[in-house]
Coordinates of N, CA, C and O in Angstrom, one line a residue:
M8 N 0.8 -1.2 0.0 CA 0.0 0.0 0.0 C 0.9 1.3 0.0 O 2.0 1.2 0.5
D9 N 0.4 2.3 -0.6 CA 1.1 3.6 -0.5 C 0.9 4.2 0.8 O -0.1 3.8 1.6
K10 N 1.7 5.1 1.2 CA 1.6 5.7 2.5 C 0.3 6.5 2.6 O -0.1 7.2 1.7
Y11 N -0.4 6.3 3.7 CA -1.7 7.0 4.0 C -2.8 6.5 3.1 O -3.9 7.1 3.1
A12 N -2.6 5.5 2.3 CA -3.6 5.0 1.4 C -4.7 4.2 2.2 O -4.4 3.5 3.2
R13 N -5.9 4.2 1.6 CA -7.0 3.4 2.2 C -7.3 2.2 1.4 O -8.2 1.4 1.7
K14 N -6.7 2.1 0.2 CA -6.9 1.0 -0.7 C -5.6 0.4 -1.2 O -4.6 1.2 -1.3
T15 N -5.5 -0.9 -1.4 CA -4.3 -1.5 -1.9 C -4.1 -1.2 -3.4 O -5.1 -0.8 -4.1
K16 N -2.9 -1.3 -3.9 CA -2.6 -1.1 -5.3 C -3.3 -2.1 -6.1 O -3.8 -1.8 -7.2
R17 N -3.5 -3.4 -5.6 CA -4.2 -4.4 -6.3 C -5.7 -4.0 -6.5 O -6.3 -4.3 -7.5
F18 N -6.3 -3.4 -5.4 CA -7.7 -3.0 -5.5 C -7.8 -1.9 -6.5 O -8.8 -1.8 -7.3
D19 N -6.8 -1.0 -6.6 CA -6.9 0.1 -7.6 C -6.8 -0.5 -9.0 O -7.5 0.0 -9.9
K20 N -6.0 -1.5 -9.2 CA -5.9 -2.1 -10.5 C -7.2 -2.8 -10.9 O -7.7 -2.8 -12.0
Y21 N -7.8 -3.4 -9.9 CA -9.1 -4.1 -10.1 C -10.2 -3.0 -10.5 O -10.9 -3.2 -11.5
L22 N -10.2 -1.9 -9.8 CA -11.2 -0.8 -10.2 C -10.9 -0.3 -11.6 O -11.9 -0.1 -12.3
A23 N -9.7 -0.1 -11.9 CA -9.3 0.4 -13.3 C -9.8 -0.6 -14.3 O -10.3 -0.3 -15.4
K24 N -9.6 -1.9 -14.1 CA -10.0 -3.0 -15.0 C -11.5 -3.0 -15.1 O -12.1 -3.2 -16.2
E25 N -12.2 -2.8 -14.0 CA -13.7 -2.8 -14.1 C -14.3 -1.6 -14.9 O -15.3 -1.7 -15.5
T26 N -13.6 -0.5 -14.9 CA -14.1 0.7 -15.6 C -13.9 0.5 -17.1 O -14.4 1.4 -17.9
V27 N -13.3 -0.5 -17.6 CA -13.2 -0.7 -19.0 C -14.5 -1.0 -19.6 O -14.9 -0.6 -20.7
S28 N -15.3 -1.8 -18.9 CA -16.6 -2.3 -19.4 C -17.8 -1.6 -18.7 O -18.9 -1.8 -19.1
K29 N -17.5 -0.8 -17.6 CA -18.6 -0.2 -16.9 C -18.3 1.3 -16.7 O -17.1 1.7 -16.7
D30 N -19.3 2.1 -16.4 CA -19.0 3.5 -16.1 C -18.6 3.6 -14.6 O -18.8 2.7 -13.8
Y31 N -17.9 4.7 -14.3 CA -17.4 4.9 -12.9 C -18.4 4.9 -11.9 O -18.2 4.3 -10.8
S32 N -19.6 5.4 -12.1 CA -20.7 5.4 -11.1 C -21.1 4.0 -10.7 O -21.3 3.7 -9.6
K33 N -21.2 3.1 -11.7 CA -21.7 1.8 -11.5 C -20.6 1.0 -10.7 O -20.9 0.3 -9.7
V34 N -19.3 1.2 -11.0 CA -18.2 0.6 -10.3 C -18.2 1.1 -8.9 O -18.0 0.3 -7.9
A35 N -18.4 2.3 -8.7 CA -18.5 2.9 -7.3 C -19.6 2.3 -6.5 O -19.4 1.9 -5.3
R36 N -20.8 2.2 -7.1 CA -21.9 1.6 -6.3 C -21.6 0.2 -6.0 O -21.9 -0.3 -4.8
E37 N -21.1 -0.6 -6.9 CA -20.8 -2.0 -6.7 C -19.8 -2.3 -5.6 O -19.8 -3.3 -4.9
N38 N -18.9 -1.3 -5.4 CA -17.8 -1.5 -4.4 C -17.9 -0.6 -3.2 O -17.0 -0.6 -2.4
G39 N -19.0 0.1 -3.1 CA -19.3 0.9 -1.9 C -18.3 2.1 -1.8 O -17.9 2.5 -0.7
L40 N -18.0 2.7 -3.0 CA -17.1 3.8 -3.0 C -17.7 5.0 -3.6 O -18.8 4.9 -4.2
S41 N -17.1 6.2 -3.6 CA -17.6 7.3 -4.3 C -17.0 7.4 -5.7 O -16.1 6.7 -6.0
Y42 N -17.7 8.2 -6.5 CA -17.2 8.4 -7.9 C -15.8 8.9 -7.9 O -14.9 8.4 -8.7
T43 N -15.5 9.8 -7.0 CA -14.1 10.4 -6.9 C -13.1 9.3 -6.6 O -12.0 9.4 -7.1
A44 N -13.4 8.4 -5.7 CA -12.5 7.4 -5.3 C -12.1 6.5 -6.5 O -11.0 6.1 -6.6
V45 N -13.1 6.1 -7.3 CA -12.9 5.3 -8.4 C -12.1 6.1 -9.5 O -11.1 5.6 -10.0
N46 N -12.4 7.3 -9.7 CA -11.7 8.2 -10.6 C -10.2 8.3 -10.2 O -9.3 8.2 -11.0
N47 N -10.0 8.5 -8.9 CA -8.6 8.7 -8.4 C -7.8 7.3 -8.6 O -6.6 7.3 -8.9
A48 N -8.5 6.2 -8.3 CA -7.8 4.9 -8.5 C -7.4 4.7 -9.9 O -6.3 4.2 -10.2
V49 N -8.3 5.0 -10.8 CA -8.0 4.8 -12.2 C -6.9 5.7 -12.7 O -5.9 5.3 -13.4
K50 N -6.9 7.0 -12.2 CA -5.8 7.9 -12.5 C -4.4 7.4 -12.0 O -3.4 7.4 -12.6
K51 N -4.5 6.8 -10.8 CA -3.3 6.3 -10.1 C -2.7 5.1 -10.9 O -1.5 5.0 -11.0
V52 N -3.5 4.3 -11.6 CA -3.1 3.2 -12.4 C -2.7 3.6 -13.8 O -1.7 3.2 -14.3
V53 N -3.5 4.4 -14.4 CA -3.3 4.8 -15.8 C -2.3 5.8 -16.1 O -1.6 5.7 -17.1
D54 N -2.2 6.8 -15.2 CA -1.2 7.9 -15.5 C 0.2 7.4 -15.7 O 0.9 7.9 -16.6
P55 N 0.8 6.5 -14.8 CA 2.1 6.0 -15.1 C 2.3 5.3 -16.4 O 3.3 5.4 -17.1
L56 N 1.2 4.6 -16.8 CA 1.2 3.9 -18.1 C 1.3 4.9 -19.3 O 2.0 4.7 -20.2
I57 N 0.6 6.0 -19.1 CA 0.6 7.0 -20.2 C 1.9 7.7 -20.2 O 2.5 7.9 -21.3
K58 N 2.5 8.0 -19.1 CA 3.8 8.6 -19.1 C 4.9 7.7 -19.7 O 5.8 8.2 -20.4
Q59 N 4.8 6.4 -19.4 CA 5.7 5.5 -20.0 C 5.6 5.4 -21.5 O 6.6 5.4 -22.2
Q60 N 4.3 5.4 -22.0 CA 4.1 5.4 -23.4 C 4.6 6.6 -24.1 O 5.2 6.6 -25.2
V61 N 4.4 7.8 -23.5 CA 4.8 9.0 -24.1 C 6.4 9.1 -24.1 O 7.0 9.5 -25.1
S62 N 7.0 8.6 -23.0 CA 8.5 8.7 -23.0 C 9.0 7.7 -24.1 O 10.0 8.0 -24.7
K63 N 8.3 6.6 -24.3 CA 8.8 5.6 -25.3 C 8.6 6.2 -26.7 O 9.5 6.1 -27.5
L64 N 7.5 6.9 -26.9 CA 7.3 7.6 -28.2 C 8.3 8.7 -28.5 O 8.8 8.9 -29.6
S65 N 8.7 9.4 -27.5 CA 9.7 10.5 -27.7 C 11.1 10.0 -28.0 O 11.9 10.8 -28.5
Q66 N 11.4 8.8 -27.6 CA 12.7 8.2 -27.9 C 12.9 7.5 -29.2 O 13.9 7.1 -29.6
L67 N 11.8 7.4 -30.0 CA 11.8 6.7 -31.2 C 12.5 7.5 -32.3 O 12.4 8.7 -32.4
K68 N 13.3 6.8 -33.1 CA 13.9 7.4 -34.3 C 13.1 7.2 -35.6 O 13.2 8.0 -36.5
A69 N 12.3 6.2 -35.6 CA 11.5 5.9 -36.8 C 10.3 5.1 -36.3 O 10.3 4.4 -35.3
I70 N 9.2 5.2 -37.0 CA 8.0 4.4 -36.7 C 7.4 3.8 -38.0 O 7.6 4.3 -39.1
N71 N 6.7 2.7 -37.9 CA 6.0 2.1 -39.0 C 4.5 2.2 -38.6 O 4.2 1.8 -37.5
I72 N 3.7 2.6 -39.5 CA 2.2 2.6 -39.3 C 1.6 1.7 -40.4 O 1.8 1.9 -41.6
D73 N 0.9 0.7 -40.0 CA 0.3 -0.2 -40.9 C -1.2 -0.4 -40.6 O -1.6 -0.6 -39.4
E74 N -2.0 -0.3 -41.6 CA -3.4 -0.5 -41.4 C -3.8 -2.0 -41.7 O -3.2 -2.6 -42.6
F75 N -4.7 -2.6 -40.9 CA -5.0 -4.0 -41.1 C -6.6 -4.1 -40.9 O -7.2 -3.3 -40.2
A76 N -7.1 -5.1 -41.5 CA -8.6 -5.3 -41.4 C -8.9 -6.2 -40.2 O -8.3 -7.3 -40.1
V77 N -9.7 -5.8 -39.4 CA -10.2 -6.6 -38.3 C -11.4 -7.4 -38.8 O -11.5 -8.6 -38.5
L78 N -12.2 -6.8 -39.6 CA -13.4 -7.4 -40.2 C -13.4 -6.9 -41.7 O -13.5 -5.7 -41.9
K79 N -13.1 -7.8 -42.6 CA -12.9 -7.4 -44.0 C -14.0 -6.5 -44.5 O -15.2 -6.7 -44.3
R80 N -13.5 -5.4 -45.1 CA -14.3 -4.3 -45.7 C -15.2 -3.6 -44.7 O -16.0 -2.8 -45.1
H81 N -15.0 -3.8 -43.4 CA -15.9 -3.1 -42.5 C -15.2 -2.4 -41.4 O -15.5 -1.3 -41.0
K82 N -14.2 -3.0 -40.8 CA -13.6 -2.5 -39.6 C -12.1 -2.6 -39.8 O -11.6 -3.7 -40.0
Y83 N -11.4 -1.5 -39.6 CA -9.9 -1.5 -39.7 C -9.3 -0.9 -38.5 O -9.8 -0.1 -37.8
G84 N -8.1 -1.4 -38.2 CA -7.2 -0.9 -37.1 C -5.9 -0.5 -37.6 O -5.6 -0.7 -38.8
V85 N -5.1 0.1 -36.8 CA -3.7 0.5 -37.1 C -2.7 0.0 -36.1 O -3.0 0.1 -34.9
S86 N -1.7 -0.5 -36.6 CA -0.6 -0.9 -35.7 C 0.6 0.0 -35.9 O 0.9 0.5 -37.0
I87 N 1.2 0.4 -34.8 CA 2.3 1.3 -34.8 C 3.5 0.5 -34.2 O 3.4 0.0 -33.1
T88 N 4.6 0.4 -34.9 CA 5.7 -0.4 -34.5 C 7.0 0.4 -34.6 O 7.1 1.4 -35.3
D89 N 8.0 0.0 -33.9 CA 9.4 0.5 -33.9 C 10.2 -0.4 -34.8 O 10.5 -1.5 -34.4
P90 N 10.5 0.0 -36.0 CA 11.3 -0.9 -36.9 C 12.7 -1.2 -36.5 O 13.3 -2.2 -36.9
I91 N 13.3 -0.3 -35.8 CA 14.7 -0.4 -35.4 C 14.8 -1.5 -34.3 O 15.6 -2.4 -34.4
N92 N 14.0 -1.4 -33.2 CA 14.0 -2.4 -32.1 C 13.0 -3.5 -32.3 O 13.0 -4.4 -31.5
R93 N 12.3 -3.5 -33.4 CA 11.3 -4.5 -33.7 C 10.3 -4.8 -32.6 O 10.2 -5.9 -32.1
E94 N 9.7 -3.7 -32.2 CA 8.7 -3.7 -31.1 C 7.4 -3.2 -31.5 O 7.4 -2.2 -32.2
L95 N 6.3 -3.8 -31.0 CA 5.0 -3.2 -31.2 C 4.8 -2.1 -30.2 O 5.0 -2.3 -29.0
I96 N 4.4 -0.9 -30.6 CA 4.2 0.2 -29.7 C 2.8 0.3 -29.3 O 2.5 0.4 -28.1
D97 N 1.9 0.2 -30.3 CA 0.4 0.3 -29.9 C -0.4 -0.2 -31.1 O 0.1 -0.3 -32.2
I98 N -1.6 -0.6 -30.8 CA -2.6 -0.9 -31.8 C -3.8 0.0 -31.5 O -4.4 0.0 -30.4
L99 N -4.2 0.7 -32.6 CA -5.3 1.6 -32.5 C -6.5 1.0 -33.1 O -6.4 0.4 -34.1
P100 N -7.7 1.1 -32.5 CA -8.9 0.5 -33.0 C -9.5 1.1 -34.2 O -10.5 0.7 -34.7
T101 N -9.0 2.2 -34.7 CA -9.5 2.9 -35.8 C -8.4 3.4 -36.7 O -7.3 3.5 -36.3
H102 N -8.8 3.7 -38.0 CA -7.8 4.1 -38.9 C -8.1 5.6 -39.4 O -7.5 6.0 -40.4
K103 N -8.9 6.3 -38.6 CA -9.3 7.6 -39.0 C -8.1 8.6 -38.8 O -7.4 8.5 -37.8
K104 N -7.9 9.5 -39.7 CA -6.8 10.4 -39.7 C -6.8 11.3 -38.4 O -5.7 11.5 -37.8
D105 N -7.9 11.8 -37.9 CA -8.0 12.6 -36.7 C -7.5 11.8 -35.5 O -6.9 12.4 -34.6
D106 N -7.9 10.5 -35.4 CA -7.5 9.7 -34.3 C -6.0 9.5 -34.3 O -5.3 9.6 -33.2
L107 N -5.4 9.4 -35.4 CA -3.9 9.2 -35.5 C -3.2 10.5 -35.1 O -2.2 10.5 -34.4
I108 N -3.7 11.6 -35.6 CA -3.2 12.9 -35.2 C -3.2 13.2 -33.7 O -2.3 13.6 -33.1
N109 N -4.4 12.8 -33.1 CA -4.6 13.0 -31.6 C -3.6 12.1 -30.9 O -3.1 12.5 -29.8
Y110 N -3.4 10.9 -31.4 CA -2.5 9.9 -30.7 C -1.1 10.5 -30.6 O -0.4 10.4 -29.6
F111 N -0.6 11.1 -31.7 CA 0.8 11.6 -31.7 C 0.9 12.9 -31.1 O 2.1 13.4 -30.9
N112 N -0.1 13.6 -30.9 CA -0.1 14.9 -30.2 C -0.2 14.8 -28.7 O -0.4 15.8 -28.0
C113 N -0.3 13.5 -28.2 CA -0.5 13.3 -26.7 C 0.6 14.1 -26.0 O 0.5 14.5 -25.0

């Protein structure tokens, strides 16, 4: 547990995972918490992941962007890879230009 924390790190991760498929209010009601407590738990889990991803992106010398079909002729995604280190950076669920621009402007 973090100093002065009332929830464990594992419980924070659980709450963050639950908010993927449910809204914050529902997760809060199911666990006897406030909306703010759920929001803070998610931020505590997600913020370090975002910082890690941003620092990884800033260190890249080159990227590959490849569009692929999830469902032929209907749904497309985009994979972003590092060709030098041969690593997958991210997979985006859409191939729209605005979403790609927003991703790299993070």
